[in-house]
PDB file of C-alpha atoms in Angstrom:
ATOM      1  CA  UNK S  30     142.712 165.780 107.082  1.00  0.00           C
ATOM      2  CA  UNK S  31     140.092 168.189 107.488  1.00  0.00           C
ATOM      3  CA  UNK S  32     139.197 169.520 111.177  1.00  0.00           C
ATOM      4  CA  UNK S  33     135.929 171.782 111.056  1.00  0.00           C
ATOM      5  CA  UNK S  34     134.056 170.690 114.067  1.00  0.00           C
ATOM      6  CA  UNK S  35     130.072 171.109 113.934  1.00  0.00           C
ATOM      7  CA  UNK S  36     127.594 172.301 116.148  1.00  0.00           C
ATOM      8  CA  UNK S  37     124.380 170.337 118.454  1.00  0.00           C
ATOM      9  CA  UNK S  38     121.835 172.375 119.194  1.00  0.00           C
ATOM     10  CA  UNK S  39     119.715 170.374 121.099  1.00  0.00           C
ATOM     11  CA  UNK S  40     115.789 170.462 119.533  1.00  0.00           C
ATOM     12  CA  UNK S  41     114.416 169.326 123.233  1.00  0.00           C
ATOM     13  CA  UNK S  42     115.341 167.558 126.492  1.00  0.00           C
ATOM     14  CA  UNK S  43     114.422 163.677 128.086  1.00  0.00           C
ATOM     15  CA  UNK S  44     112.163 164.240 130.623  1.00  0.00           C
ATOM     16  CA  UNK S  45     112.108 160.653 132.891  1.00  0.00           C
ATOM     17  CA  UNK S  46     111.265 159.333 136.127  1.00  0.00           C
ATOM     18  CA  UNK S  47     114.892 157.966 135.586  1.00  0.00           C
ATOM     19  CA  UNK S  48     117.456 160.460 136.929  1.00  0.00           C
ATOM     20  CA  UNK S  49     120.194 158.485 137.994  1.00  0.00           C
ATOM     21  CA  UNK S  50     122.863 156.829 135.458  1.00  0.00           C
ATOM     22  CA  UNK S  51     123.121 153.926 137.737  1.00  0.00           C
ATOM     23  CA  UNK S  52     119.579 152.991 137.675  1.00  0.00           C
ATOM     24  CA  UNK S  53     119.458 153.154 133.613  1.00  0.00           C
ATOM     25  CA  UNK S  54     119.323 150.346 131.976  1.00  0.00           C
ATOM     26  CA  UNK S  55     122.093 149.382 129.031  1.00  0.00           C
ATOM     27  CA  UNK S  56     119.142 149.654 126.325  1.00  0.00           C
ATOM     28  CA  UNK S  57     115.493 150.111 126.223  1.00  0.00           C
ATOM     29  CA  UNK S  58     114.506 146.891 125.600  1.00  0.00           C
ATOM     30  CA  UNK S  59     116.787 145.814 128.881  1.00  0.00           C
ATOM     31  CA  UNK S  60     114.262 147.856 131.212  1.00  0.00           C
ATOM     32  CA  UNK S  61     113.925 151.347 129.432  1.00  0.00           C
ATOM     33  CA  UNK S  62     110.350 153.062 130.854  1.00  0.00           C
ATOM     34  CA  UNK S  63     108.278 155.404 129.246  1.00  0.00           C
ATOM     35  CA  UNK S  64     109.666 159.230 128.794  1.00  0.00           C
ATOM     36  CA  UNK S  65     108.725 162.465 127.815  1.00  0.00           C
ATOM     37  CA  UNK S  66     110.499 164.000 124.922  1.00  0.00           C
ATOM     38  CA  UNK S  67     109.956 167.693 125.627  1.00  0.00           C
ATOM     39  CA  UNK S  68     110.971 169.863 122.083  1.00  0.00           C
ATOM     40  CA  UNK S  69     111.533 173.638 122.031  1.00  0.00           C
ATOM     41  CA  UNK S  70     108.876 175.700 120.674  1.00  0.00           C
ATOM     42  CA  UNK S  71     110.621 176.364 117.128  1.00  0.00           C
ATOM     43  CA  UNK S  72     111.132 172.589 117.037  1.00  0.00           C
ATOM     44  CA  UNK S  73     108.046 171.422 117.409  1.00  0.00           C
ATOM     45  CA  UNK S  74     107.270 172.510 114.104  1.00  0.00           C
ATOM     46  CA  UNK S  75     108.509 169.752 113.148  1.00  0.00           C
ATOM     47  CA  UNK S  76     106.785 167.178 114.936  1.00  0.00           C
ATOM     48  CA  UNK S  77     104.010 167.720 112.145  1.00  0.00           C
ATOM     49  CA  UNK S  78     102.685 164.103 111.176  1.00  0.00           C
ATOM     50  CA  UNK S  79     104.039 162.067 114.101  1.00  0.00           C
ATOM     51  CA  UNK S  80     101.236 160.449 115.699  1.00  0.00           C
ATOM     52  CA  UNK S  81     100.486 157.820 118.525  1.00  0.00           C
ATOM     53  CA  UNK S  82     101.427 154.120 117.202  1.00  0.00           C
ATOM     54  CA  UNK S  83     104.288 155.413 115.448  1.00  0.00           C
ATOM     55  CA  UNK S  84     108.076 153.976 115.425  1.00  0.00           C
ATOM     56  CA  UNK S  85     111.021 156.444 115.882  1.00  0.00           C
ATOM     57  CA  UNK S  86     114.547 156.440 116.438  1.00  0.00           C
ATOM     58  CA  UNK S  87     115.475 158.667 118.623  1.00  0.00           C
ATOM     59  CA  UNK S  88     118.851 160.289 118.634  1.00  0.00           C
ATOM     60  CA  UNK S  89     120.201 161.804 122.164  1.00  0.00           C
ATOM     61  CA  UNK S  90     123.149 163.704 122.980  1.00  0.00           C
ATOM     62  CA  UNK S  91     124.522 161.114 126.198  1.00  0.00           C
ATOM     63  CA  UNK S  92     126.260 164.084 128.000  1.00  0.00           C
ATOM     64  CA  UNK S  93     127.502 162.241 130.899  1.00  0.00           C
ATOM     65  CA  UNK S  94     129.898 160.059 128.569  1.00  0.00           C
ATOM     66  CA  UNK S  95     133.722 160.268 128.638  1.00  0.00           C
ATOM     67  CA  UNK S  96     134.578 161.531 124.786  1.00  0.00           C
ATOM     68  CA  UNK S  97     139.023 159.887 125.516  1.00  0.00           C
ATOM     69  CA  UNK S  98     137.468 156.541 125.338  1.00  0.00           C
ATOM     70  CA  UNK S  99     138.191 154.607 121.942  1.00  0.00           C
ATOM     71  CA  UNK S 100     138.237 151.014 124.134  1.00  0.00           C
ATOM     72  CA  UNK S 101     136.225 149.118 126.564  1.00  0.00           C
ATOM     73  CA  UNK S 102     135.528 145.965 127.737  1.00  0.00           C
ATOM     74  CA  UNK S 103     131.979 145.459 126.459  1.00  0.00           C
ATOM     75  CA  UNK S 104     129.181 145.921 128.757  1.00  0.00           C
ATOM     76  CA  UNK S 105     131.837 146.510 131.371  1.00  0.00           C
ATOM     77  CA  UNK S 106     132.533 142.892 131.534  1.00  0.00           C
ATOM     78  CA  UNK S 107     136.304 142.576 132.462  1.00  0.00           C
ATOM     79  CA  UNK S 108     136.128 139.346 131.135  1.00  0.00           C
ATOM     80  CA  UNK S 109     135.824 140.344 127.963  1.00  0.00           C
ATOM     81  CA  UNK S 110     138.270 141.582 125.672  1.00  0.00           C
ATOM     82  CA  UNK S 111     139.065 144.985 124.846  1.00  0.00           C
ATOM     83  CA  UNK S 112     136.797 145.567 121.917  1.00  0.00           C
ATOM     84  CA  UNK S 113     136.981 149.381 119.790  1.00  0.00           C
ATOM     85  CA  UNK S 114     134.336 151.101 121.200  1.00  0.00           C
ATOM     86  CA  UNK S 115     132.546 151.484 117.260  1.00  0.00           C
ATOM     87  CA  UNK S 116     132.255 147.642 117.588  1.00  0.00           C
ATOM     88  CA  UNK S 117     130.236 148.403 120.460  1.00  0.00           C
ATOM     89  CA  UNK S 118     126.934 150.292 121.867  1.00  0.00           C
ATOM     90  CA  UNK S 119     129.208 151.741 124.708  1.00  0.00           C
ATOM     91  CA  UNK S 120     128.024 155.427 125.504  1.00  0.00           C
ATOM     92  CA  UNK S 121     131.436 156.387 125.726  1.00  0.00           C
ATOM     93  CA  UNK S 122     133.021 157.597 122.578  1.00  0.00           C
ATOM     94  CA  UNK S 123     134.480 160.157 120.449  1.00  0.00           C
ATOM     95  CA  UNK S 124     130.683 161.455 119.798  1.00  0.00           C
ATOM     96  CA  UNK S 125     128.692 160.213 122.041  1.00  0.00           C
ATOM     97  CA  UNK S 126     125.215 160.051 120.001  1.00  0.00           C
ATOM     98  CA  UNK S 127     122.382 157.299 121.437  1.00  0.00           C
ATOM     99  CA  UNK S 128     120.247 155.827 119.228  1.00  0.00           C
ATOM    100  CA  UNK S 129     117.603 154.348 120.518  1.00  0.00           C
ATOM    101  CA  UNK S 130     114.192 152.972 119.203  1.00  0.00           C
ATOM    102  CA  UNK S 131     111.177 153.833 120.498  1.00  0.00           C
ATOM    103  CA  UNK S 132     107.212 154.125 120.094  1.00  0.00           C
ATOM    104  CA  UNK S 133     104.814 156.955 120.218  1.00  0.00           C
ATOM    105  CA  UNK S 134     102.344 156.869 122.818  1.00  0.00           C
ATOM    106  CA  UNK S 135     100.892 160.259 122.863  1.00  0.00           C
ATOM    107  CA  UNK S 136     101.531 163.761 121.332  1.00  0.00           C
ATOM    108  CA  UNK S 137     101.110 166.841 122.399  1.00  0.00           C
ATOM    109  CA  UNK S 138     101.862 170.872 121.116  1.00  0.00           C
ATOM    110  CA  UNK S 139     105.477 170.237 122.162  1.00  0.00           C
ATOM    111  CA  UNK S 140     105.760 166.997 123.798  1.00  0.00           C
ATOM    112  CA  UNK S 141     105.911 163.133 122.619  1.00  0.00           C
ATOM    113  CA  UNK S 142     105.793 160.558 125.192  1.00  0.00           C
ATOM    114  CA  UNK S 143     107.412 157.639 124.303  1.00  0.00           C
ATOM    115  CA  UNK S 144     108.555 154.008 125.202  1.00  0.00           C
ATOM    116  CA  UNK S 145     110.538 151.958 125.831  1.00  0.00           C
ATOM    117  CA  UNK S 146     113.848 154.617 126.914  1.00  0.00           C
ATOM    118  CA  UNK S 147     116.883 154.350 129.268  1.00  0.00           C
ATOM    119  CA  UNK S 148     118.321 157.860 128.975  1.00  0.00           C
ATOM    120  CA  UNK S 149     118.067 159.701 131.932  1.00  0.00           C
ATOM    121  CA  UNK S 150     116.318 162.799 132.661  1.00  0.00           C
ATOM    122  CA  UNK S 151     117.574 165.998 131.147  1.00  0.00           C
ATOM    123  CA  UNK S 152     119.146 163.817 127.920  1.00  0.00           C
ATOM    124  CA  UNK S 153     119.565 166.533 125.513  1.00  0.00           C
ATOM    125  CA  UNK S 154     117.676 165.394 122.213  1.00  0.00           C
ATOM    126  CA  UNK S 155     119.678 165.673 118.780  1.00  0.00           C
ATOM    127  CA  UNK S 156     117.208 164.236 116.272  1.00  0.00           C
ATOM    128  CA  UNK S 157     113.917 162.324 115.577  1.00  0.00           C
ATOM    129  CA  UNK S 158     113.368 160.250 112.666  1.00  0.00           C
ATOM    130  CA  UNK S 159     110.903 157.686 111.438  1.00  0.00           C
ATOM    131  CA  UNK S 160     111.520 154.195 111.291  1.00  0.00           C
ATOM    132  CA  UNK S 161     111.646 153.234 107.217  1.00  0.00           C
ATOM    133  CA  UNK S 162     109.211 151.041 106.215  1.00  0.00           C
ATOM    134  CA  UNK S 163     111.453 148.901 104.361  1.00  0.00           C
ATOM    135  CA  UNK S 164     113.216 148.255 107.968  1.00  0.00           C
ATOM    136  CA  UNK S 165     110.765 146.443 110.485  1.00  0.00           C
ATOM    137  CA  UNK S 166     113.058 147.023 113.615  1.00  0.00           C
ATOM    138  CA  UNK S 167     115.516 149.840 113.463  1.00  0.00           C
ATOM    139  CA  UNK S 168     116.414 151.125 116.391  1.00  0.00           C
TER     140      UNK S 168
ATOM    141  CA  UNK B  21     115.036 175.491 128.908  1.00  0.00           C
ATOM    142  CA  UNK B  22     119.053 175.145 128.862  1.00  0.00           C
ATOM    143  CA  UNK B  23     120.810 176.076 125.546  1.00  0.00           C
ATOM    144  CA  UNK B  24     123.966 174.596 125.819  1.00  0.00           C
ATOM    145  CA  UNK B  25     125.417 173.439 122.777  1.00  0.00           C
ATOM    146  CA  UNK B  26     127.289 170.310 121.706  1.00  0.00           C
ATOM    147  CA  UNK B  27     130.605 169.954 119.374  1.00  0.00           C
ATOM    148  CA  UNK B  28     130.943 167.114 117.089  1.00  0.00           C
ATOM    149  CA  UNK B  29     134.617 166.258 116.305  1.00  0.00           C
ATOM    150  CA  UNK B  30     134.078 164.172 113.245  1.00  0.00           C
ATOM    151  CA  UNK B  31     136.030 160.633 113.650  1.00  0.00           C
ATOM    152  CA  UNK B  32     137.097 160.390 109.509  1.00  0.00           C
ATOM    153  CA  UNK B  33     135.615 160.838 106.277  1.00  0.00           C
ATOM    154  CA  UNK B  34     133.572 159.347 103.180  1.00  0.00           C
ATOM    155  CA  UNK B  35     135.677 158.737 100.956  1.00  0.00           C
ATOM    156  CA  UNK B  36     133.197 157.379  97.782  1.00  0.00           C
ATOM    157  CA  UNK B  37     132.592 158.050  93.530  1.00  0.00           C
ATOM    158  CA  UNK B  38     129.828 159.891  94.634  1.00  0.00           C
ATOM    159  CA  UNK B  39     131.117 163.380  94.446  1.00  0.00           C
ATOM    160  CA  UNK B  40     127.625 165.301  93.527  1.00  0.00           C
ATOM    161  CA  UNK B  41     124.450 165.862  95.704  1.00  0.00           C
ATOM    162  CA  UNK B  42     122.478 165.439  92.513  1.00  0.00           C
ATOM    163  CA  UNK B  43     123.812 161.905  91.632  1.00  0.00           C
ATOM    164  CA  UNK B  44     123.377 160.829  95.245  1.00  0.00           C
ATOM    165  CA  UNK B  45     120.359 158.512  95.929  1.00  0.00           C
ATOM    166  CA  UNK B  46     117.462 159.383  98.525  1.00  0.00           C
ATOM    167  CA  UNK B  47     118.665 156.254 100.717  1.00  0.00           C
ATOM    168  CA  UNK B  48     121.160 153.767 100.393  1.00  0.00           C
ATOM    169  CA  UNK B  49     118.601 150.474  99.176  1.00  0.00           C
ATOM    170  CA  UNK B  50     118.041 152.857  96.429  1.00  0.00           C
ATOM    171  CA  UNK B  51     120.805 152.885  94.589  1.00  0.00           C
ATOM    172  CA  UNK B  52     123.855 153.440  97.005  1.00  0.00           C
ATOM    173  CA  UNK B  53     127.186 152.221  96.167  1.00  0.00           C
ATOM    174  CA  UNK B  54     130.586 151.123  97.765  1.00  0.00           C
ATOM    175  CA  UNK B  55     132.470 153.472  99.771  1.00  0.00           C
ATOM    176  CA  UNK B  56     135.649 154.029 102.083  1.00  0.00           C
ATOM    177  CA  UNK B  57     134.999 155.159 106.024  1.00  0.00           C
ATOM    178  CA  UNK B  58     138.843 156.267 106.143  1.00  0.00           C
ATOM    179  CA  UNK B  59     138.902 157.355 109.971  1.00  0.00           C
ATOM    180  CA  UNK B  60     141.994 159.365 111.520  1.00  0.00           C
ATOM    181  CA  UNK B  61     144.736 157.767 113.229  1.00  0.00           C
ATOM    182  CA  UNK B  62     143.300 158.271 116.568  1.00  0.00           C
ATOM    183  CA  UNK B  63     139.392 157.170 116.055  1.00  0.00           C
ATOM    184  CA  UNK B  64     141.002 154.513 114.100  1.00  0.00           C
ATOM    185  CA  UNK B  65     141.900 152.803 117.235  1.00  0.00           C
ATOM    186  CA  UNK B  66     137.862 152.255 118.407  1.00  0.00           C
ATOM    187  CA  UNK B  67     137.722 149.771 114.918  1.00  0.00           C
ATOM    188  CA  UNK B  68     139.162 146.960 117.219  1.00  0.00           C
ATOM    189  CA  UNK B  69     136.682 143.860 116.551  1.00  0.00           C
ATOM    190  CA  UNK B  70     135.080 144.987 113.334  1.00  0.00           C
ATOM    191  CA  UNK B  71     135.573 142.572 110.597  1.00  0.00           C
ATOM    192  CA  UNK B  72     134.346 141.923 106.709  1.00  0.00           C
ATOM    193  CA  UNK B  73     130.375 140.696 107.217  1.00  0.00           C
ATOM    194  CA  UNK B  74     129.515 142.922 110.250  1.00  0.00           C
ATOM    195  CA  UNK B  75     126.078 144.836 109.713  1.00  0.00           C
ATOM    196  CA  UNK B  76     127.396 148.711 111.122  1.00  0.00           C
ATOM    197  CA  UNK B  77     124.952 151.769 111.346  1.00  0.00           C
ATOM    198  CA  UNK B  78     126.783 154.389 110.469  1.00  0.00           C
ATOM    199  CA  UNK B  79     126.048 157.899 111.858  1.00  0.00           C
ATOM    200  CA  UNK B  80     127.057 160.828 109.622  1.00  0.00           C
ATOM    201  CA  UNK B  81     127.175 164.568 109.714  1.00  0.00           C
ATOM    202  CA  UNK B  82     125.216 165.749 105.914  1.00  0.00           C
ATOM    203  CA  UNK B  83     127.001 168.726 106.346  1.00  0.00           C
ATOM    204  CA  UNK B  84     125.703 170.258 102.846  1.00  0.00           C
ATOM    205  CA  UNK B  85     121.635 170.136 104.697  1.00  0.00           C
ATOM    206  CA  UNK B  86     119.860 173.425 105.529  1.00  0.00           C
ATOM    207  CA  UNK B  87     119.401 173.303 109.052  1.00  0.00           C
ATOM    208  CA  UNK B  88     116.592 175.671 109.448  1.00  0.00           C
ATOM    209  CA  UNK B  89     114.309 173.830 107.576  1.00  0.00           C
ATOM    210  CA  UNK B  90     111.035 172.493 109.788  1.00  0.00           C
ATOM    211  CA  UNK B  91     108.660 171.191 106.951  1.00  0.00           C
ATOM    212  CA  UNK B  92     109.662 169.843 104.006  1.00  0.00           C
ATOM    213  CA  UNK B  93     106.670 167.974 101.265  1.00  0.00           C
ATOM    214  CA  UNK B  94     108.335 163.818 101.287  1.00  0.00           C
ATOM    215  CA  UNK B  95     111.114 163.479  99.131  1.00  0.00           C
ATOM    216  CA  UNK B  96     110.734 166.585  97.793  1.00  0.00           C
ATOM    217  CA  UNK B  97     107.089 165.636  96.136  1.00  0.00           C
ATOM    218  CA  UNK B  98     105.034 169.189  96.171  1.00  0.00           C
ATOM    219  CA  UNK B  99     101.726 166.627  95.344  1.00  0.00           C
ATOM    220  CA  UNK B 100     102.599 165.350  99.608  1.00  0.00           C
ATOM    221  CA  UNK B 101     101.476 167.549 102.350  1.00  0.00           C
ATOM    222  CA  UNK B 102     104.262 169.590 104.056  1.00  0.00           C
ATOM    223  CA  UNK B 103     105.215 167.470 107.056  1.00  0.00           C
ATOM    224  CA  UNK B 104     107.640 168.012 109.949  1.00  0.00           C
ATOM    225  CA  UNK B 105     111.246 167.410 109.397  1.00  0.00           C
ATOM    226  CA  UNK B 106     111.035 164.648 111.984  1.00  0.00           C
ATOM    227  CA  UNK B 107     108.126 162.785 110.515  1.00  0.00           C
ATOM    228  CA  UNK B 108     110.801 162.139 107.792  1.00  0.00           C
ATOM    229  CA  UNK B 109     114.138 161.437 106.265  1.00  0.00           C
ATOM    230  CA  UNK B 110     115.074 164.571 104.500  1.00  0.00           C
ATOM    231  CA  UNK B 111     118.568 165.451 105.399  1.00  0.00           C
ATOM    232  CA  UNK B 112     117.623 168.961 105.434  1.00  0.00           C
ATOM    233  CA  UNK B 113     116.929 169.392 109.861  1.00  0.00           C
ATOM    234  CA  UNK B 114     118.202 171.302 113.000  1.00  0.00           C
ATOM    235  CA  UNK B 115     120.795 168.515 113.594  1.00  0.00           C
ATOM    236  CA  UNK B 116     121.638 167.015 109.938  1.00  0.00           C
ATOM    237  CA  UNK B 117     122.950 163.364 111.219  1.00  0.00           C
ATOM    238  CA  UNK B 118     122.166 161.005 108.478  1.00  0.00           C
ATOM    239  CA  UNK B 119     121.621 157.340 109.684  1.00  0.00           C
ATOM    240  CA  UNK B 120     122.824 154.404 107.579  1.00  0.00           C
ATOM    241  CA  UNK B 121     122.951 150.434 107.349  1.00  0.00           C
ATOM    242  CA  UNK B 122     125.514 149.154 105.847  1.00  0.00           C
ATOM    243  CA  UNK B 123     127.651 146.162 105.358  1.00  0.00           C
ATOM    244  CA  UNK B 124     131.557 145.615 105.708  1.00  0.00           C
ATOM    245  CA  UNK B 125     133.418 144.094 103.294  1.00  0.00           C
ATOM    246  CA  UNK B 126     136.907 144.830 104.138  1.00  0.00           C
ATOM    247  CA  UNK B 127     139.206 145.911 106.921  1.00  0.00           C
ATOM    248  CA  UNK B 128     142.342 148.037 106.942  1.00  0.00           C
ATOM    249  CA  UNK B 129     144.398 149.891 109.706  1.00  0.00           C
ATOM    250  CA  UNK B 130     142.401 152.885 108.899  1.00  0.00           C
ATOM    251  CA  UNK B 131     139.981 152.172 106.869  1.00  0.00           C
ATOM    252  CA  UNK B 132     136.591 150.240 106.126  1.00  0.00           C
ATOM    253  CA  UNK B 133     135.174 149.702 103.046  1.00  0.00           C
ATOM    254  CA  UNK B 134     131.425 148.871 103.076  1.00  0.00           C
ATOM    255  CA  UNK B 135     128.266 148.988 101.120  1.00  0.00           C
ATOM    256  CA  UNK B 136     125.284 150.835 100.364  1.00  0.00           C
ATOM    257  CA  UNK B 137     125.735 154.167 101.188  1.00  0.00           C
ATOM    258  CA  UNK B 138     124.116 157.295  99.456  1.00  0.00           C
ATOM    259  CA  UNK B 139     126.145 159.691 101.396  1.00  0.00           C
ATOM    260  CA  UNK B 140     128.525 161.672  98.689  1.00  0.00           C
ATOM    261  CA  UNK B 141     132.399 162.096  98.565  1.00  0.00           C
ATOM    262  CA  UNK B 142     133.703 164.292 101.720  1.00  0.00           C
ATOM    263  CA  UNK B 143     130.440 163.503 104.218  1.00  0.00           C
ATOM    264  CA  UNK B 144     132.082 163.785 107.706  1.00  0.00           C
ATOM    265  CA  UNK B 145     131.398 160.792 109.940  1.00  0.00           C
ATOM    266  CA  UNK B 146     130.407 161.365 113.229  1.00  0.00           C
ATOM    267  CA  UNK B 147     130.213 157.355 115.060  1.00  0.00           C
ATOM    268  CA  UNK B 148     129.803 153.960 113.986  1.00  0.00           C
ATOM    269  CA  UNK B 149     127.873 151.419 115.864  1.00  0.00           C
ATOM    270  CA  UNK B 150     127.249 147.629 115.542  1.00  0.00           C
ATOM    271  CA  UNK B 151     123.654 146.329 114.572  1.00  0.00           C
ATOM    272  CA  UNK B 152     122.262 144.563 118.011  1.00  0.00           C
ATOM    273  CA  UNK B 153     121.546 141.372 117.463  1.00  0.00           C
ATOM    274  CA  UNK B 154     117.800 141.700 118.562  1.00  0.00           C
ATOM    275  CA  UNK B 155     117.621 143.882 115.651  1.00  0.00           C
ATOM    276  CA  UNK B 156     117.647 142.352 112.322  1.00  0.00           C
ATOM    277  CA  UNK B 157     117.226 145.309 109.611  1.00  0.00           C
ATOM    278  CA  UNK B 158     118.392 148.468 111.499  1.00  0.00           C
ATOM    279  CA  UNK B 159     119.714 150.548 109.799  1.00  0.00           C
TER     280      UNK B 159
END
């Protein structure tokens, strides 16, 4: 089987009032507050046509995870069973990519600020990408 | 702003009759077809508690996309202003994941067969992760 690996470049950074990973919620919805997404300057460029009101799924690099785990117990709940972590929404896995849903408040040059969102400050920020209409609540 | 960079190790590959970019749809409701996630030995062991009926989103890497593209015109429609890459799906963006709903319909050690998915023949697959229930139509 083929092996290439790829590369993240990260096209911004989280910027939250929530810093610690023990004070994060397990998803937005579950207690997420608002964030800034802060792009680079080449990036931006492509902010272009995002707008307050919109609905975005936001795609996050969750740097803290452990990348050996293929297991867990979900939600950390010993009594549950050991469940694959792909059957889960576990943050640790092979490639550990959050996905989270999320509206627009405001936008600025380089800057969306957005709700609701329980990565931590300093997330690294993979991808942006409208909701379809066709799908009323992706996330 | 730090520039550290990110390696995606993909966890298996598309395996699909979709061999040419050209013959691929724009999204999977339009016109997608059946396809293999055949994972390696080792991811294959985070598939634990996925069965035939489970709604997945699927997280690939669309590994033929230009990633230096900003603005793109919609779909490729010159008569639509040119918007930012994030303001849209094109696969053609900084970090080319392509996001996916689909539908299991069978199980094997190593492999899941499921349904729609545009992505062509060879697409590396970065993570899988279960629709929440909150979320009807994610995708």
């Amino acid at each position: 089987m083929i092996t290439a690996t790829y590369s993240i470049e990260p096209i911004g950074f989280v910027r939250s009032a929530l810093t610690r990973l023990e004070d994060a919620p397990m998803q937005g919805d579950e207690g997420g507050t608002e964030a800034w997404l802060e792009l680079t300057p080449l990036a931006a460029q492509g902010l272009t046509g995002i707008g307050a009101g919109h609905e975005l799924i936001l795609l996050t690099w969750l740097h803290l995870a452990q990348r050996d785990v293929l297991q867990v117990h979900p939600r950390g709940d010993l009594n549950r069973p050991l469940t694959g972590v792909f059957a889960t929404r576990s943050p640790d896995r092979p490639n550990p990519i959050g996905l989270h849903r999320v509206s627009v408040l405001e936008v600025t040059d380089q800057k969306l600020r957005i709700a609701p969102l329980e990565a931590i400050d300093g997330t690294p920020i993979v991808d942006i990408k409208p909701v379809l209409a066709a799908s009323a609540s992706d996330r």
